[in-house]
Short mmCIF file of C-alpha atoms in Angstrom, two decimals:
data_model
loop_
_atom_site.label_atom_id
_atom_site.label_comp_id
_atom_site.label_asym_id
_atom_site.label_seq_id
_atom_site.Cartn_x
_atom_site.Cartn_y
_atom_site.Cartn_z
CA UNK M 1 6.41 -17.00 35.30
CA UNK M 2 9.46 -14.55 34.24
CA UNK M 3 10.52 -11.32 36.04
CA UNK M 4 9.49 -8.16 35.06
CA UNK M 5 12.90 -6.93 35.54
CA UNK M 6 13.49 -9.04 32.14
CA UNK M 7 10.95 -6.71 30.09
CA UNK M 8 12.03 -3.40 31.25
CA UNK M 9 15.89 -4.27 30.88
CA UNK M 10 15.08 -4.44 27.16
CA UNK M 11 13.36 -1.70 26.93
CA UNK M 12 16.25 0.30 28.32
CA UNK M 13 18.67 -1.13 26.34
CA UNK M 14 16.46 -0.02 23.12
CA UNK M 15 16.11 3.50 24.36
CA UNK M 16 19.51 3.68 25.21
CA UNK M 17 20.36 2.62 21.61
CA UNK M 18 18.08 5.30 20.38
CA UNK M 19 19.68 7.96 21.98
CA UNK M 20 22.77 7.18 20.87
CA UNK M 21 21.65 7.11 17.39
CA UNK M 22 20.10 10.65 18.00
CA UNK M 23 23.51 12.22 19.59
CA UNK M 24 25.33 10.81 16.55
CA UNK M 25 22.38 12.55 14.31
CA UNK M 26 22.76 15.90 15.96
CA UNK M 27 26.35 15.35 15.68
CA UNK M 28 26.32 15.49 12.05
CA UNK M 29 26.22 11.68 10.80
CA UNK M 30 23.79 11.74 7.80
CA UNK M 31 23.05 7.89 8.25
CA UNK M 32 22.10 8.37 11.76
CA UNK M 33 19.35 11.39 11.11
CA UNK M 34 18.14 9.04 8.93
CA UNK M 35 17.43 6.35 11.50
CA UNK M 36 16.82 8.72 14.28
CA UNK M 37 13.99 10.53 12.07
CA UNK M 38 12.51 7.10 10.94
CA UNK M 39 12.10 6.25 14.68
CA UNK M 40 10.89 9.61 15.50
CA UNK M 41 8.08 9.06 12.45
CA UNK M 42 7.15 5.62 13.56
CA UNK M 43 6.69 6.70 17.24
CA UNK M 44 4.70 9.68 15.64
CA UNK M 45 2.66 7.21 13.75
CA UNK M 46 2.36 5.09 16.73
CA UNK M 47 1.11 7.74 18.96
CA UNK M 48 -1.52 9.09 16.32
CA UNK M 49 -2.87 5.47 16.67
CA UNK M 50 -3.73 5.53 20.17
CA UNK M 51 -5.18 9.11 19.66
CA UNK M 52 -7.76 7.61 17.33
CA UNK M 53 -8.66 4.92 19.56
CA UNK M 54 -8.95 7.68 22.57
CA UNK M 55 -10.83 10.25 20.55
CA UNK M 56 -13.72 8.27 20.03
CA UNK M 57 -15.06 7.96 23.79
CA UNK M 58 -16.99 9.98 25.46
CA UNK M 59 -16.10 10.37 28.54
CA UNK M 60 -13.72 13.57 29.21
CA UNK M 61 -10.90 10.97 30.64
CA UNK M 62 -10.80 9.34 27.69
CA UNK M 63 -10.22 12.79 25.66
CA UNK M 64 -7.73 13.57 27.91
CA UNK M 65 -5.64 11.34 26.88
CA UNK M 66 -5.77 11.03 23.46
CA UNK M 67 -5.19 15.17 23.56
CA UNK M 68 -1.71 13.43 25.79
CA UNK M 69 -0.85 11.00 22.65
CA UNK M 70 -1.70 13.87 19.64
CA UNK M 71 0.48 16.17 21.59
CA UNK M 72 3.39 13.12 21.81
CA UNK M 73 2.94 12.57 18.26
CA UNK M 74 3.26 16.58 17.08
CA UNK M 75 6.54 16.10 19.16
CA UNK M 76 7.73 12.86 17.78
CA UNK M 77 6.78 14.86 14.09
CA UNK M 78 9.07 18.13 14.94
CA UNK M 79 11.94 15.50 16.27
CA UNK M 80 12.07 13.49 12.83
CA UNK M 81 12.30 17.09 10.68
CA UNK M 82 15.25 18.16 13.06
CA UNK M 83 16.80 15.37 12.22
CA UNK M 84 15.99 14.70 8.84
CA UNK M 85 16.97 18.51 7.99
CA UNK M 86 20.19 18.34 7.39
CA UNK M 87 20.47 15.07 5.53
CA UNK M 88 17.59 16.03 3.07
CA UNK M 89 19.34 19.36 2.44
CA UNK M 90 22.68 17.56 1.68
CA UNK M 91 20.92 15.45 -0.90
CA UNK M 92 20.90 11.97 0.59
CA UNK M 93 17.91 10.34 -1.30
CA UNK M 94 16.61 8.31 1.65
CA UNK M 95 16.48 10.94 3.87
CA UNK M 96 15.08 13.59 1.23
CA UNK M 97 12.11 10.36 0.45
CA UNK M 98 11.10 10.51 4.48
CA UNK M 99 11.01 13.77 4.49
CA UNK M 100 8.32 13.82 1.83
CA UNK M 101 6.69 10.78 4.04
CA UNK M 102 6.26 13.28 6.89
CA UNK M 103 5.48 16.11 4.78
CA UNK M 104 2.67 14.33 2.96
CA UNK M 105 1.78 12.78 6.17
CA UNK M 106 0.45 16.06 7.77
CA UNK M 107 -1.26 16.93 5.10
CA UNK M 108 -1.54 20.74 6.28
CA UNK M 109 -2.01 23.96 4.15
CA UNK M 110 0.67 24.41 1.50
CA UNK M 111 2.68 21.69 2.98
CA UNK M 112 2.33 19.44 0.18
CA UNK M 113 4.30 21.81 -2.10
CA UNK M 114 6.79 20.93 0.32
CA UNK M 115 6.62 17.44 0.17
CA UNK M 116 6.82 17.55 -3.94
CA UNK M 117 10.21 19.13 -3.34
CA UNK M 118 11.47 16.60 -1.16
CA UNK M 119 10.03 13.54 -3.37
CA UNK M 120 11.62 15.32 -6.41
CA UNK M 121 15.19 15.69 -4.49
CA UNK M 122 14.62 12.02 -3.38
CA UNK M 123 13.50 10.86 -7.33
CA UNK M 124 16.37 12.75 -9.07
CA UNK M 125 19.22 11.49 -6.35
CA UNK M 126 18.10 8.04 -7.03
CA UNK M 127 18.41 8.15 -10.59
CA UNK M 128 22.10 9.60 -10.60
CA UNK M 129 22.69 6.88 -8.48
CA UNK M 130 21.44 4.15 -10.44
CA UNK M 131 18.31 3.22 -8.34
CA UNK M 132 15.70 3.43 -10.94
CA UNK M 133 13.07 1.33 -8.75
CA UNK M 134 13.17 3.60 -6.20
CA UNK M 135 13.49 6.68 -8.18
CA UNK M 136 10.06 5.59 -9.78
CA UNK M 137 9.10 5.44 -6.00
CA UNK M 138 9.53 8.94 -5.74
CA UNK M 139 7.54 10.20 -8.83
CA UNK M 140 4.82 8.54 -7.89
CA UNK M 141 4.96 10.13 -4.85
CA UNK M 142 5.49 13.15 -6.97
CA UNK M 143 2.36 12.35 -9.34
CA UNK M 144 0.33 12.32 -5.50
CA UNK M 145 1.71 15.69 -4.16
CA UNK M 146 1.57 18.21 -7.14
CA UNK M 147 0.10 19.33 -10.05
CA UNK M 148 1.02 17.03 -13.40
CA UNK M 149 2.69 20.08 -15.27
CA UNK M 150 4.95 20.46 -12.53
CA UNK M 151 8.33 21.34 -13.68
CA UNK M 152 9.89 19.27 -11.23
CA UNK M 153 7.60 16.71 -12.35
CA UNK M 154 7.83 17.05 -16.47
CA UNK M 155 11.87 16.54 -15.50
CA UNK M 156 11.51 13.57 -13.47
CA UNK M 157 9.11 12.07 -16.63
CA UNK M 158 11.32 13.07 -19.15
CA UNK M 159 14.78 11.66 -16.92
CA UNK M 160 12.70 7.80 -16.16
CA UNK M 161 10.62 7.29 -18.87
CA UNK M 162 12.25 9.05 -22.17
CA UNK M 163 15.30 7.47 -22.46
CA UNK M 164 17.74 6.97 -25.76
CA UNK M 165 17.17 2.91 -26.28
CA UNK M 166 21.30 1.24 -25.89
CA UNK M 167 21.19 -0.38 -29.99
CA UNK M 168 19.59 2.38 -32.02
CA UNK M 169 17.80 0.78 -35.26
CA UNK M 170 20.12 2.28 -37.61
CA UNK M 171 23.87 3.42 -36.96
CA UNK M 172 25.00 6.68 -36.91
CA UNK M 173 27.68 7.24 -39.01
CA UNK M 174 30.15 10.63 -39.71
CA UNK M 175 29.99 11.95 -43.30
CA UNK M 176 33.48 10.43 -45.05
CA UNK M 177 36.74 11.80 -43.97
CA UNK M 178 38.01 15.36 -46.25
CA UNK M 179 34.87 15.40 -47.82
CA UNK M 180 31.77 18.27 -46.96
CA UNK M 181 28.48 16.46 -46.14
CA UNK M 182 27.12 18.67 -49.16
CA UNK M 183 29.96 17.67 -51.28
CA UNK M 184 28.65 13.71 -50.14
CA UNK M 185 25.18 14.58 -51.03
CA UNK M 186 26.10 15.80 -54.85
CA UNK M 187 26.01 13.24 -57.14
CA UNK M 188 28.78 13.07 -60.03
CA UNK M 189 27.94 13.50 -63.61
#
């Protein structure tokens, strides 16, 4: 049989960790409002659990507190978009993905425009940087959020998927040197 005191020192010692990560996030560290915000969205997620377990009793207890865990996960929700904010607005592709991930998670109103804008910020800033996997990620996130004759979406398509193959069938070649390209195309008599 082990002490308590075992237990809870860990659990300090992991929320001590995540507030440092969250004063180095509102501090301006892009890498940390990253983490902080994909804490913030898996406590969110965690909390929405427990409200669906809650919500399905009857008795008024019960209800109680799974109004408790809705109203922890609306807060854990608002935390990850301070965070994530900044980072998503300075074009880091990880951060601008999540962002999408939270927007698309709510699934409210008009909200899903706003997730398209993210997933196409997160789709294009893969790309540039090489990370075609992930940018296809993205689009299909994309594809899920908005309307197929999206511009946003027709650019991401036409940046992934039409692409000039590296040996071309035939070489190009430049008409001869001092010589017009109709002058080339005349034969001599």
């Amino acid at each position: 049989i082990s002490d308590e005191s075992d237990y809870f020192r860990h659990i300090e010692a992991a929320h001590n960790i995540r507030k440092s990560i969250e004063g180095w996030a509102k501090s301006g560290n892009h890498d940390a409002a990253y983490y902080a915000g994909l804490m913030a969205f898996d406590e969110a997620k965690r909390f929405d659990e427990e409200f669906r377990i809650y919500a399905g009793h009857k008795d008024e207890r019960y209800l109680e507190a799974g109004r408790k865990f809705l109203e922890a996960s609306d807060r854990e929700i608002r935390k990850a978009k301070e965070f994530l904010h900044p980072a998503a607005y300075a074009h880091r592709a990880d951060s601008c993905m999540l962002m999408g991930d939270i927007l698309e998670y709510e699934k409210m109103g008009n909200l899903e425009s706003k997730a398209l804008v993210f997933y196409y910020c997160a789709s294009r800033e893969y790309y540039i940087a090489g990370h075609r996997d992930q940018a296809v990620r993205a689009y299909t996130a994309m594809l899920r959020n908005g309307h197929p004759q999206s511009p946003m979406i027709i650019e991401m398509h036409a940046r992934l998927f039409t692409q000039q193959p590296p040996n071309l069938w035939r070489p190009i070649s430049s008409p001869a040197a001092g010589t017009s390209p109709a002058a080339a195309a005349k034969p001599a008599q």
